[in-house]
Amino acid sequence: MFGRACFVLSAGLLFVAPPAVAADASTAGPLIQQGEYIFRAAGCYGCHTDEKHAGKPLAGGHALATPFGTFHTPNITPDAETGIGRWSEQDFRNAMREGLSPSGDHYYPSFPYTSYTKLSDEDLRALWAYLRAQPPVKQANRKHDLKWFARARSFVGSWKSLYFAPGAYKPDAAKSTAWNRGAYLAEAAAHCGECHTPRTALGGIKSGMHYAGTRDGPDDSVVPNITPDRKTGIGRWRASELAEYLETGMTPDGDSAGDLMAEVIDNGLKYLRKEDLAAMADYVLSLPPVEHAVRKADKKPVKKEDYE
Amino acid sequence: MKHARISHCILLVSAYLLAGTAVAAESEDIIKYRQNVMKSNGAHMAAAAAIINGKVDYKGQLGDHARALQAINKDINSLFPKDSDFGETKALDAVWEKNADFQKLAKTAAQKADALAKTVAAGDSKNYAARFKELSDSCKACHKDFRKEEK
């Protein structure tokens, strides 16, 4: 398997992109501003920045532990050699909508193109403009550290035929504009289901279990059931409480978000407009409740002996 | 007399030893205590938020919650003694491995809770929400790096 840097380099021989210009988003044009907004909603920063080790923004290197091994996220700054500086806008669209690298290889779905494919053409264009305007950082990508059964990238092609349906989000005409906006933000941008929906042994989304939570979340976390089931989900939350949580991280019982969700809020959701957060909350709470307990159940207390 | 004093002494020493071993060995009890203190922390946060956001009209009680938060958050680090990491805890090893960072965040929480209590005591109502937000952010900042979602 070749590193992604290799693909980028070979792609660079074909495309000569103009050098990236760093711009301050506050003075940037409306397209870049729209791009920043969708960048926040889509949570790009968190995975593509190694915050734990004070990594530079978007330079990658964030380790994402999954049941398939550890993925090391790539550099998405406009650096020509180590980032995506030599990509064309079409390369970017292929990555986001088709899960394909510039050389036509399949990306692992740890990069949630299964959700990003639903982003609108306009938002993809804006996001690309925003990414191009970020300062380039020279930082080589690190190879993924995968378990043997996940190493062959070619299998990802078969996986995609099972679990991946490319195409922008299509609004549901029977539902309100706000509902569709919430659905778009949750499904296409914020990709809630990538963590909150349990997966099959093959890593596909389990049908009928949308947002029902899992014990096999990234970095060994237990990801809560966020369906409106009253017993095992968040059916007791009001939409206003959920919207508030998405902005502040505080639950109705006064607990504060931690771990990956705190990161998602801090680097992304808290920047969204209140009406968008309200739309997301309304959408999530409109979904079918699924009774699925993931917290604590079946968990034996960890004993000291286990470590010795 | 002398005899009694000696036996007293032995009693005392063994009591200390027993107490000592009991405290040192029961990581589970410390974890439960810590979780209860944290739960009360959250409960006061939710109660204070409901008042500050105008959901309920218990303005007279806001000071009680603010003072409770001030007291609870005074020394969060003390709730995490060494060897209190074995058992059903969501505390990450980083609490002890990067204790300086942890202590810094705990101190921030103490300062923010103190600031909220003082603002409420002064009746400076236009700043309640901002002070509360800062305290809530300090909770989240620490949970982000030091608490696992159900380890």
Tab-separated table of C-alpha atoms in Angstrom:
chain	number	residue	atom	x	y	z
A	1	MET	CA	0.000	0.000	0.000
A	2	PHE	CA	1.319	3.424	-0.865
A	3	GLY	CA	0.981	6.393	1.431
A	4	ARG	CA	-1.447	9.068	0.441
A	5	ALA	CA	1.432	11.491	0.052
A	6	CYS	CA	2.493	9.351	-2.894
A	7	PHE	CA	-0.840	9.792	-4.599
A	8	VAL	CA	-0.733	13.484	-3.991
A	9	LEU	CA	2.740	13.706	-5.471
A	10	SER	CA	1.843	11.763	-8.567
A	11	ALA	CA	-1.317	13.791	-8.927
A	12	GLY	CA	0.858	16.882	-8.759
A	13	LEU	CA	2.575	15.907	-12.005
A	14	LEU	CA	-0.737	16.181	-13.780
A	15	PHE	CA	-2.223	19.233	-12.160
A	16	VAL	CA	-0.380	22.436	-11.569
A	17	ALA	CA	-2.486	24.306	-9.070
A	18	PRO	CA	-1.869	27.950	-8.230
A	19	PRO	CA	-0.056	28.415	-4.923
A	20	ALA	CA	-2.388	28.656	-1.963
A	21	VAL	CA	-2.894	32.065	-0.471
A	22	ALA	CA	-3.606	32.324	3.210
A	23	ALA	CA	-6.508	34.603	3.960
A	24	ASP	CA	-8.136	35.805	7.132
A	25	ALA	CA	-11.624	34.367	7.083
A	26	SER	CA	-13.103	37.534	8.572
A	27	THR	CA	-12.063	39.595	5.576
A	28	ALA	CA	-12.585	36.783	3.097
A	29	GLY	CA	-15.308	36.664	0.503
A	30	PRO	CA	-18.749	35.216	1.118
A	31	LEU	CA	-17.828	31.924	-0.536
A	32	ILE	CA	-14.979	31.355	1.893
A	33	GLN	CA	-17.208	32.391	4.778
A	34	GLN	CA	-19.831	29.913	3.688
A	35	GLY	CA	-17.029	27.374	3.418
A	36	GLU	CA	-15.918	28.075	6.964
A	37	TYR	CA	-19.453	27.547	8.183
A	38	ILE	CA	-19.767	24.181	6.506
A	39	PHE	CA	-16.228	23.341	7.663
A	40	ARG	CA	-17.416	23.889	11.240
A	41	ALA	CA	-20.610	21.926	10.750
A	42	ALA	CA	-18.724	19.060	9.121
A	43	GLY	CA	-16.185	18.824	11.940
A	44	CYS	CA	-13.165	18.691	9.612
A	45	TYR	CA	-10.867	20.363	12.097
A	46	GLY	CA	-11.143	17.808	14.880
A	47	CYS	CA	-10.087	14.773	12.876
A	48	HIS	CA	-7.534	16.525	10.695
A	49	THR	CA	-5.753	18.219	13.582
A	50	ASP	CA	-3.639	16.446	16.154
A	51	GLU	CA	-4.838	18.596	19.040
A	52	LYS	CA	-3.624	16.141	21.659
A	53	HIS	CA	-0.038	16.733	20.587
A	54	ALA	CA	-0.475	20.419	19.798
A	55	GLY	CA	-0.388	19.712	16.061
A	56	LYS	CA	-0.825	22.500	13.521
A	57	PRO	CA	-4.383	23.061	12.270
A	58	LEU	CA	-5.453	20.654	9.532
A	59	ALA	CA	-1.973	19.144	9.189
A	60	GLY	CA	-3.364	15.704	10.054
A	61	GLY	CA	-1.709	13.099	12.237
A	62	HIS	CA	-4.705	12.652	14.514
A	63	ALA	CA	-4.864	8.969	15.451
A	64	LEU	CA	-8.340	7.474	15.221
A	65	ALA	CA	-8.563	4.068	16.873
A	66	THR	CA	-11.304	1.845	15.444
A	67	PRO	CA	-12.092	-1.898	15.480
A	68	PHE	CA	-10.260	-2.022	12.120
A	69	GLY	CA	-7.049	-0.526	13.404
A	70	THR	CA	-5.716	2.967	13.868
A	71	PHE	CA	-6.172	5.512	11.131
A	72	HIS	CA	-3.846	8.501	10.963
A	73	THR	CA	-5.676	11.379	9.362
A	74	PRO	CA	-3.964	13.137	6.446
A	75	ASN	CA	-2.757	16.692	6.031
A	76	ILE	CA	-5.463	18.744	4.283
A	77	THR	CA	-3.636	22.071	4.274
A	78	PRO	CA	-2.720	23.506	0.851
A	79	ASP	CA	0.925	22.433	1.210
A	80	ALA	CA	1.959	21.169	-2.226
A	81	GLU	CA	4.133	18.295	-1.075
A	82	THR	CA	2.487	16.939	2.046
A	83	GLY	CA	-1.021	18.380	1.904
A	84	ILE	CA	-3.599	18.796	-0.828
A	85	GLY	CA	-1.990	21.834	-2.446
A	86	ARG	CA	-1.796	20.187	-5.829
A	87	TRP	CA	-5.376	19.001	-5.844
A	88	SER	CA	-7.878	20.435	-8.284
A	89	GLU	CA	-11.382	21.275	-7.168
A	90	GLN	CA	-12.489	18.175	-9.061
A	91	ASP	CA	-10.093	16.046	-6.985
A	92	PHE	CA	-11.697	17.458	-3.882
A	93	ARG	CA	-15.186	16.718	-5.156
A	94	ASN	CA	-14.162	13.168	-6.020
A	95	ALA	CA	-12.827	12.701	-2.507
A	96	MET	CA	-15.887	14.123	-0.779
A	97	ARG	CA	-18.605	12.745	-3.015
A	98	GLU	CA	-17.097	9.513	-4.318
A	99	GLY	CA	-14.531	8.588	-1.667
A	100	LEU	CA	-11.820	8.509	-4.321
A	101	SER	CA	-8.275	9.821	-4.178
A	102	PRO	CA	-6.860	11.883	-7.082
A	103	SER	CA	-5.292	8.707	-8.456
A	104	GLY	CA	-8.606	6.887	-8.261
A	105	ASP	CA	-7.980	4.798	-5.154
A	106	HIS	CA	-10.707	4.191	-2.628
A	107	TYR	CA	-10.504	5.985	0.659
A	108	TYR	CA	-11.247	4.094	3.823
A	109	PRO	CA	-14.637	5.133	5.157
A	110	SER	CA	-12.967	6.358	8.356
A	111	PHE	CA	-13.028	9.459	6.192
A	112	PRO	CA	-16.814	9.877	6.351
A	113	TYR	CA	-17.491	10.439	2.660
A	114	THR	CA	-20.501	8.178	3.203
A	115	SER	CA	-21.994	11.318	4.789
A	116	TYR	CA	-20.070	14.054	2.962
A	117	THR	CA	-21.333	12.714	-0.356
A	118	LYS	CA	-24.656	14.291	0.629
A	119	LEU	CA	-23.185	17.814	0.799
A	120	SER	CA	-24.540	20.119	-1.879
A	121	ASP	CA	-22.431	21.170	-4.867
A	122	GLU	CA	-22.491	24.702	-3.553
A	123	ASP	CA	-21.256	23.754	-0.086
A	124	LEU	CA	-18.496	21.597	-1.569
A	125	ARG	CA	-17.374	24.537	-3.660
A	126	ALA	CA	-17.416	26.792	-0.605
A	127	LEU	CA	-15.573	24.264	1.541
A	128	TRP	CA	-12.918	23.897	-1.119
A	129	ALA	CA	-12.498	27.677	-1.282
A	130	TYR	CA	-12.114	27.789	2.503
A	131	LEU	CA	-9.557	24.976	2.606
A	132	ARG	CA	-7.521	26.636	-0.154
A	133	ALA	CA	-7.387	29.783	1.941
A	134	GLN	CA	-5.799	28.080	4.956
A	135	PRO	CA	-2.091	28.346	5.689
A	136	PRO	CA	-0.113	25.439	4.241
A	137	VAL	CA	1.729	23.242	6.738
A	138	LYS	CA	4.503	20.905	5.734
A	139	GLN	CA	3.845	17.689	7.586
A	140	ALA	CA	4.121	14.291	5.974
A	141	ASN	CA	1.243	11.891	6.372
A	142	ARG	CA	1.609	8.844	8.526
A	143	LYS	CA	0.594	5.412	7.284
A	144	HIS	CA	-2.506	3.855	8.805
A	145	ASP	CA	-1.841	1.098	11.275
A	146	LEU	CA	-4.549	-1.401	10.359
A	147	LYS	CA	-5.408	-4.931	11.378
A	148	TRP	CA	-4.582	-7.578	8.785
A	149	PHE	CA	-8.148	-7.971	7.543
A	150	ALA	CA	-8.470	-4.267	6.810
A	151	ARG	CA	-5.172	-3.746	5.012
A	152	ALA	CA	-6.190	-4.333	1.395
A	153	ARG	CA	-7.496	-1.027	0.132
A	154	SER	CA	-9.011	-2.757	-2.887
A	155	PHE	CA	-11.598	-4.405	-0.614
A	156	VAL	CA	-12.897	-0.935	0.118
A	157	GLY	CA	-14.333	-0.996	-3.409
A	158	SER	CA	-16.531	-3.978	-2.552
A	159	TRP	CA	-17.392	-2.356	0.752
A	160	LYS	CA	-18.566	0.738	-1.077
A	161	SER	CA	-20.823	-1.280	-3.344
A	162	LEU	CA	-22.526	-2.615	-0.199
A	163	TYR	CA	-22.667	0.432	2.022
A	164	PHE	CA	-22.112	3.573	-0.007
A	165	ALA	CA	-24.629	5.499	-2.081
A	166	PRO	CA	-23.031	8.585	-3.633
A	167	GLY	CA	-25.087	11.693	-4.254
A	168	ALA	CA	-26.121	15.000	-2.740
A	169	TYR	CA	-28.887	15.165	-0.143
A	170	LYS	CA	-32.357	15.158	-1.638
A	171	PRO	CA	-34.882	17.112	0.406
A	172	ASP	CA	-37.998	15.303	1.539
A	173	ALA	CA	-40.845	17.296	-0.017
A	174	ALA	CA	-43.287	16.026	2.607
A	175	LYS	CA	-41.263	17.684	5.375
A	176	SER	CA	-40.697	21.324	6.288
A	177	THR	CA	-37.745	23.408	5.120
A	178	ALA	CA	-36.420	23.497	8.685
A	179	TRP	CA	-36.648	19.712	8.996
A	180	ASN	CA	-34.761	19.294	5.737
A	181	ARG	CA	-32.139	21.790	6.853
A	182	GLY	CA	-31.709	19.843	10.100
A	183	ALA	CA	-31.501	16.562	8.206
A	184	TYR	CA	-28.945	18.020	5.811
A	185	LEU	CA	-26.764	19.350	8.607
A	186	ALA	CA	-26.978	16.159	10.676
A	187	GLU	CA	-26.631	13.653	7.834
A	188	ALA	CA	-24.415	15.386	5.276
A	189	ALA	CA	-22.288	17.763	7.332
A	190	ALA	CA	-22.122	16.810	11.004
A	191	HIS	CA	-22.184	13.099	10.090
A	192	CYS	CA	-23.697	12.181	13.486
A	193	GLY	CA	-24.474	8.662	12.315
A	194	GLU	CA	-20.836	7.817	11.605
A	195	CYS	CA	-20.261	7.523	15.345
A	196	HIS	CA	-23.765	7.205	16.773
A	197	THR	CA	-25.008	4.351	14.556
A	198	PRO	CA	-23.763	0.840	15.294
A	199	ARG	CA	-21.876	-0.948	12.546
A	200	THR	CA	-21.867	-4.475	11.199
A	201	ALA	CA	-18.801	-6.703	11.476
A	202	LEU	CA	-17.853	-5.360	8.050
A	203	GLY	CA	-18.028	-1.795	9.255
A	204	GLY	CA	-21.228	-0.901	7.455
A	205	ILE	CA	-24.025	1.032	9.053
A	206	LYS	CA	-26.532	-1.342	10.702
A	207	SER	CA	-29.930	-0.843	9.163
A	208	GLY	CA	-32.821	-0.011	11.462
A	209	MET	CA	-30.363	1.203	14.082
A	210	HIS	CA	-29.938	4.770	12.923
A	211	TYR	CA	-28.400	6.837	15.782
A	212	ALA	CA	-29.005	3.987	18.283
A	213	GLY	CA	-25.508	4.203	19.802
A	214	THR	CA	-22.679	1.708	20.040
A	215	ARG	CA	-20.141	0.271	22.421
A	216	ASP	CA	-17.559	0.157	19.648
A	217	GLY	CA	-17.148	3.833	18.997
A	218	PRO	CA	-13.919	5.481	17.889
A	219	ASP	CA	-11.086	5.483	20.415
A	220	ASP	CA	-12.879	2.741	22.369
A	221	SER	CA	-15.615	5.066	23.451
A	222	VAL	CA	-19.198	4.126	24.166
A	223	VAL	CA	-21.309	6.337	21.945
A	224	PRO	CA	-24.755	7.087	23.338
A	225	ASN	CA	-28.081	6.280	21.760
A	226	ILE	CA	-29.442	9.600	20.474
A	227	THR	CA	-32.753	8.335	19.165
A	228	PRO	CA	-35.817	9.694	20.990
A	229	ASP	CA	-36.288	6.426	22.901
A	230	ARG	CA	-37.302	7.435	26.413
A	231	LYS	CA	-35.503	4.626	28.208
A	232	THR	CA	-32.232	4.191	26.363
A	233	GLY	CA	-32.036	7.275	24.165
A	234	ILE	CA	-32.696	10.985	24.601
A	235	GLY	CA	-36.487	10.817	24.379
A	236	ARG	CA	-36.787	12.795	27.584
A	237	TRP	CA	-34.863	15.742	26.144
A	238	ARG	CA	-36.741	18.643	24.709
A	239	ALA	CA	-35.620	19.971	21.353
A	240	SER	CA	-34.529	23.228	22.970
A	241	GLU	CA	-32.358	21.267	25.415
A	242	LEU	CA	-30.730	19.320	22.613
A	243	ALA	CA	-30.053	22.514	20.653
A	244	GLU	CA	-28.524	24.018	23.788
A	245	TYR	CA	-26.386	20.923	24.279
A	246	LEU	CA	-25.092	21.149	20.714
A	247	GLU	CA	-24.039	24.724	21.418
A	248	THR	CA	-22.739	24.536	24.986
A	249	GLY	CA	-22.128	20.864	25.694
A	250	MET	CA	-24.292	20.913	28.799
A	251	THR	CA	-26.924	18.199	29.134
A	252	PRO	CA	-30.338	18.839	30.726
A	253	ASP	CA	-29.041	17.271	33.948
A	254	GLY	CA	-26.063	19.603	34.086
A	255	ASP	CA	-23.375	17.198	32.931
A	256	SER	CA	-20.829	18.511	30.461
A	257	ALA	CA	-19.910	16.798	27.216
A	258	GLY	CA	-16.533	15.149	27.207
A	259	ASP	CA	-14.214	13.226	24.980
A	260	LEU	CA	-14.932	13.321	21.242
A	261	MET	CA	-18.275	15.099	21.571
A	262	ALA	CA	-16.646	17.976	23.442
A	263	GLU	CA	-14.209	18.229	20.557
A	264	VAL	CA	-17.051	18.181	18.000
A	265	ILE	CA	-18.795	21.003	19.859
A	266	ASP	CA	-15.714	23.099	20.616
A	267	ASN	CA	-14.302	23.031	17.108
A	268	GLY	CA	-17.527	22.995	15.207
A	269	LEU	CA	-21.114	22.933	16.381
A	270	LYS	CA	-20.868	25.858	18.770
A	271	TYR	CA	-20.164	28.130	15.790
A	272	LEU	CA	-23.448	27.275	14.093
A	273	ARG	CA	-26.431	29.604	14.003
A	274	LYS	CA	-29.067	28.995	16.652
A	275	GLU	CA	-31.736	28.278	14.065
A	276	ASP	CA	-29.510	25.629	12.488
A	277	LEU	CA	-28.883	23.966	15.849
A	278	ALA	CA	-32.605	24.069	16.542
A	279	ALA	CA	-33.281	22.482	13.139
A	280	MET	CA	-30.762	19.719	13.872
A	281	ALA	CA	-32.347	19.084	17.267
A	282	ASP	CA	-35.844	18.957	15.763
A	283	TYR	CA	-34.653	16.562	13.099
A	284	VAL	CA	-32.877	14.205	15.505
A	285	LEU	CA	-35.864	14.068	17.832
A	286	SER	CA	-38.202	13.396	14.889
A	287	LEU	CA	-36.462	10.111	14.085
A	288	PRO	CA	-37.900	6.735	15.084
A	289	PRO	CA	-36.971	5.789	18.646
A	290	VAL	CA	-34.825	2.663	18.928
A	291	GLU	CA	-34.556	0.860	22.234
A	292	HIS	CA	-30.887	-0.010	22.483
A	293	ALA	CA	-28.946	0.169	25.727
A	294	VAL	CA	-25.259	0.846	25.279
A	295	ARG	CA	-24.260	2.373	28.569
A	296	LYS	CA	-22.599	0.284	31.249
A	297	ALA	CA	-24.681	-2.827	30.520
A	298	ASP	CA	-22.541	-5.922	29.983
A	299	LYS	CA	-19.529	-4.076	31.240
A	300	LYS	CA	-17.558	-5.736	33.984
A	301	PRO	CA	-15.722	-3.417	36.313
A	302	VAL	CA	-12.083	-3.151	35.369
A	303	LYS	CA	-9.905	-4.666	38.052
A	304	LYS	CA	-6.346	-3.827	38.856
A	305	GLU	CA	-5.336	-7.452	38.201
A	306	ASP	CA	-6.302	-7.058	34.551
A	307	TYR	CA	-3.339	-4.776	34.097
A	308	GLU	CA	-0.799	-6.865	35.933
B	1	MET	CA	-2.957	2.638	84.607
B	2	LYS	CA	0.159	2.138	82.585
B	3	HIS	CA	-1.384	-0.982	81.139
B	4	ALA	CA	-4.512	0.822	80.107
B	5	ARG	CA	-2.472	3.529	78.410
B	6	ILE	CA	-0.541	0.988	76.403
B	7	SER	CA	-3.663	-0.814	75.310
B	8	HIS	CA	-5.158	2.530	74.370
B	9	CYS	CA	-2.111	3.201	72.334
B	10	ILE	CA	-2.336	-0.161	70.594
B	11	LEU	CA	-5.992	0.411	69.924
B	12	LEU	CA	-5.323	3.792	68.427
B	13	VAL	CA	-2.459	2.567	66.276
B	14	SER	CA	-4.450	-0.365	64.961
B	15	ALA	CA	-7.402	1.896	64.307
B	16	TYR	CA	-5.158	4.184	62.262
B	17	LEU	CA	-3.734	1.211	60.411
B	18	LEU	CA	-7.187	-0.128	59.676
B	19	ALA	CA	-8.413	3.245	58.573
B	20	GLY	CA	-5.295	3.678	56.485
B	21	THR	CA	-5.624	0.379	54.692
B	22	ALA	CA	-9.340	0.844	54.227
B	23	VAL	CA	-8.848	4.196	52.499
B	24	ALA	CA	-5.885	3.058	50.440
B	25	ALA	CA	-7.487	-0.165	49.263
B	26	GLU	CA	-10.961	1.007	48.364
B	27	SER	CA	-10.431	2.708	45.076
B	28	GLU	CA	-14.037	1.812	44.281
B	29	ASP	CA	-15.284	3.856	47.218
B	30	ILE	CA	-13.268	6.884	46.178
B	31	ILE	CA	-14.605	6.539	42.660
B	32	LYS	CA	-18.187	6.360	43.947
B	33	TYR	CA	-17.621	9.345	46.218
B	34	ARG	CA	-16.099	11.294	43.351
B	35	GLN	CA	-18.977	10.405	41.053
B	36	ASN	CA	-21.512	11.524	43.636
B	37	VAL	CA	-19.712	14.818	44.144
B	38	MET	CA	-19.571	15.304	40.375
B	39	LYS	CA	-23.249	14.418	40.047
B	40	SER	CA	-24.116	17.045	42.614
B	41	ASN	CA	-21.916	19.443	40.668
B	42	GLY	CA	-23.960	18.728	37.542
B	43	ALA	CA	-27.239	18.994	39.419
B	44	HIS	CA	-26.344	22.457	40.706
B	45	MET	CA	-25.233	23.450	37.207
B	46	ALA	CA	-28.577	22.377	35.722
B	47	ALA	CA	-30.503	24.069	38.527
B	48	ALA	CA	-28.524	27.307	38.168
B	49	ALA	CA	-28.964	27.241	34.375
B	50	ALA	CA	-32.730	26.889	34.716
B	51	ILE	CA	-32.817	29.997	36.909
B	52	ILE	CA	-30.360	32.039	34.838
B	53	ASN	CA	-32.145	31.174	31.584
B	54	GLY	CA	-35.433	32.229	33.131
B	55	LYS	CA	-37.012	28.798	32.831
B	56	VAL	CA	-37.956	28.811	36.501
B	57	ASP	CA	-38.473	31.641	38.932
B	58	TYR	CA	-36.250	30.726	41.871
B	59	LYS	CA	-33.963	33.742	41.720
B	60	GLY	CA	-33.639	33.730	45.496
B	61	GLN	CA	-32.001	30.312	45.344
B	62	LEU	CA	-29.410	31.098	42.676
B	63	GLY	CA	-26.939	32.119	45.374
B	64	ASP	CA	-27.303	28.710	47.035
B	65	HIS	CA	-26.420	26.896	43.834
B	66	ALA	CA	-23.587	29.286	43.043
B	67	ARG	CA	-22.091	28.843	46.518
B	68	ALA	CA	-22.444	25.062	46.251
B	69	LEU	CA	-20.625	25.144	42.916
B	70	GLN	CA	-17.950	27.357	44.426
B	71	ALA	CA	-17.439	24.888	47.275
B	72	ILE	CA	-17.555	21.734	45.154
B	73	ASN	CA	-15.105	23.044	42.590
B	74	LYS	CA	-12.623	24.398	45.094
B	75	ASP	CA	-10.279	21.429	44.747
B	76	ILE	CA	-11.433	18.942	42.121
B	77	ASN	CA	-7.941	17.496	41.913
B	78	SER	CA	-8.263	16.166	45.470
B	79	LEU	CA	-11.041	13.876	44.247
B	80	PHE	CA	-8.504	12.072	42.086
B	81	PRO	CA	-5.867	10.651	44.454
B	82	LYS	CA	-3.298	8.271	43.008
B	83	ASP	CA	-4.578	4.704	42.732
B	84	SER	CA	-8.187	5.776	42.420
B	85	ASP	CA	-8.185	4.692	38.800
B	86	PHE	CA	-9.097	1.040	39.240
B	87	GLY	CA	-12.800	0.379	39.063
B	88	GLU	CA	-15.716	1.693	37.095
B	89	THR	CA	-14.314	5.088	36.387
B	90	LYS	CA	-14.452	7.204	33.279
B	91	ALA	CA	-11.355	9.062	34.403
B	92	LEU	CA	-8.610	8.605	31.843
B	93	ASP	CA	-5.076	7.653	32.847
B	94	ALA	CA	-4.138	11.113	31.635
B	95	VAL	CA	-5.549	12.518	34.908
B	96	TRP	CA	-2.499	11.104	36.649
B	97	GLU	CA	-0.077	10.937	33.747
B	98	LYS	CA	-0.566	14.571	32.784
B	99	ASN	CA	-1.503	15.737	36.236
B	100	ALA	CA	-0.054	19.221	35.788
B	101	ASP	CA	-2.450	19.852	32.886
B	102	PHE	CA	-5.299	18.341	34.848
B	103	GLN	CA	-4.569	20.506	37.853
B	104	LYS	CA	-4.505	23.587	35.658
B	105	LEU	CA	-8.004	22.831	34.360
B	106	ALA	CA	-9.242	22.011	37.860
B	107	LYS	CA	-7.894	25.356	39.024
B	108	THR	CA	-9.667	27.116	36.168
B	109	ALA	CA	-12.938	25.487	37.234
B	110	ALA	CA	-12.331	26.668	40.803
B	111	GLN	CA	-11.728	30.231	39.602
B	112	LYS	CA	-14.771	30.240	37.330
B	113	ALA	CA	-17.035	28.848	40.052
B	114	ASP	CA	-15.653	31.440	42.450
B	115	ALA	CA	-16.308	34.212	39.917
B	116	LEU	CA	-19.892	33.036	39.413
B	117	ALA	CA	-20.576	32.928	43.161
B	118	LYS	CA	-19.159	36.444	43.581
B	119	THR	CA	-21.157	37.803	40.655
B	120	VAL	CA	-24.360	36.327	42.049
B	121	ALA	CA	-23.545	37.563	45.564
B	122	ALA	CA	-23.058	41.050	44.124
B	123	GLY	CA	-26.420	40.812	42.346
B	124	ASP	CA	-24.691	41.642	39.052
B	125	SER	CA	-27.434	39.900	37.079
B	126	LYS	CA	-26.408	41.009	33.602
B	127	ASN	CA	-23.216	38.971	33.986
B	128	TYR	CA	-24.752	35.779	35.363
B	129	ALA	CA	-25.042	34.091	31.979
B	130	ALA	CA	-21.485	34.944	30.920
B	131	ARG	CA	-19.945	33.735	34.200
B	132	PHE	CA	-22.055	30.591	34.060
B	133	LYS	CA	-20.954	29.911	30.484
B	134	GLU	CA	-17.311	30.230	31.505
B	135	LEU	CA	-17.777	27.726	34.294
B	136	SER	CA	-19.631	25.329	31.997
B	137	ASP	CA	-16.840	25.666	29.413
B	138	SER	CA	-14.273	24.816	32.064
B	139	CYS	CA	-16.180	21.599	32.856
B	140	LYS	CA	-16.223	20.688	29.182
B	141	ALA	CA	-12.541	21.513	28.701
B	142	CYS	CA	-11.588	19.035	31.398
B	143	HIS	CA	-14.024	16.328	30.323
B	144	LYS	CA	-12.692	16.633	26.804
B	145	ASP	CA	-9.174	15.549	27.648
B	146	PHE	CA	-9.616	13.638	30.873
B	147	ARG	CA	-12.925	11.799	30.792
B	148	LYS	CA	-13.742	8.853	28.592
B	149	GLU	CA	-17.279	8.322	27.419
B	150	GLU	CA	-17.759	5.116	29.393
B	151	LYS	CA	-14.390	3.442	29.472
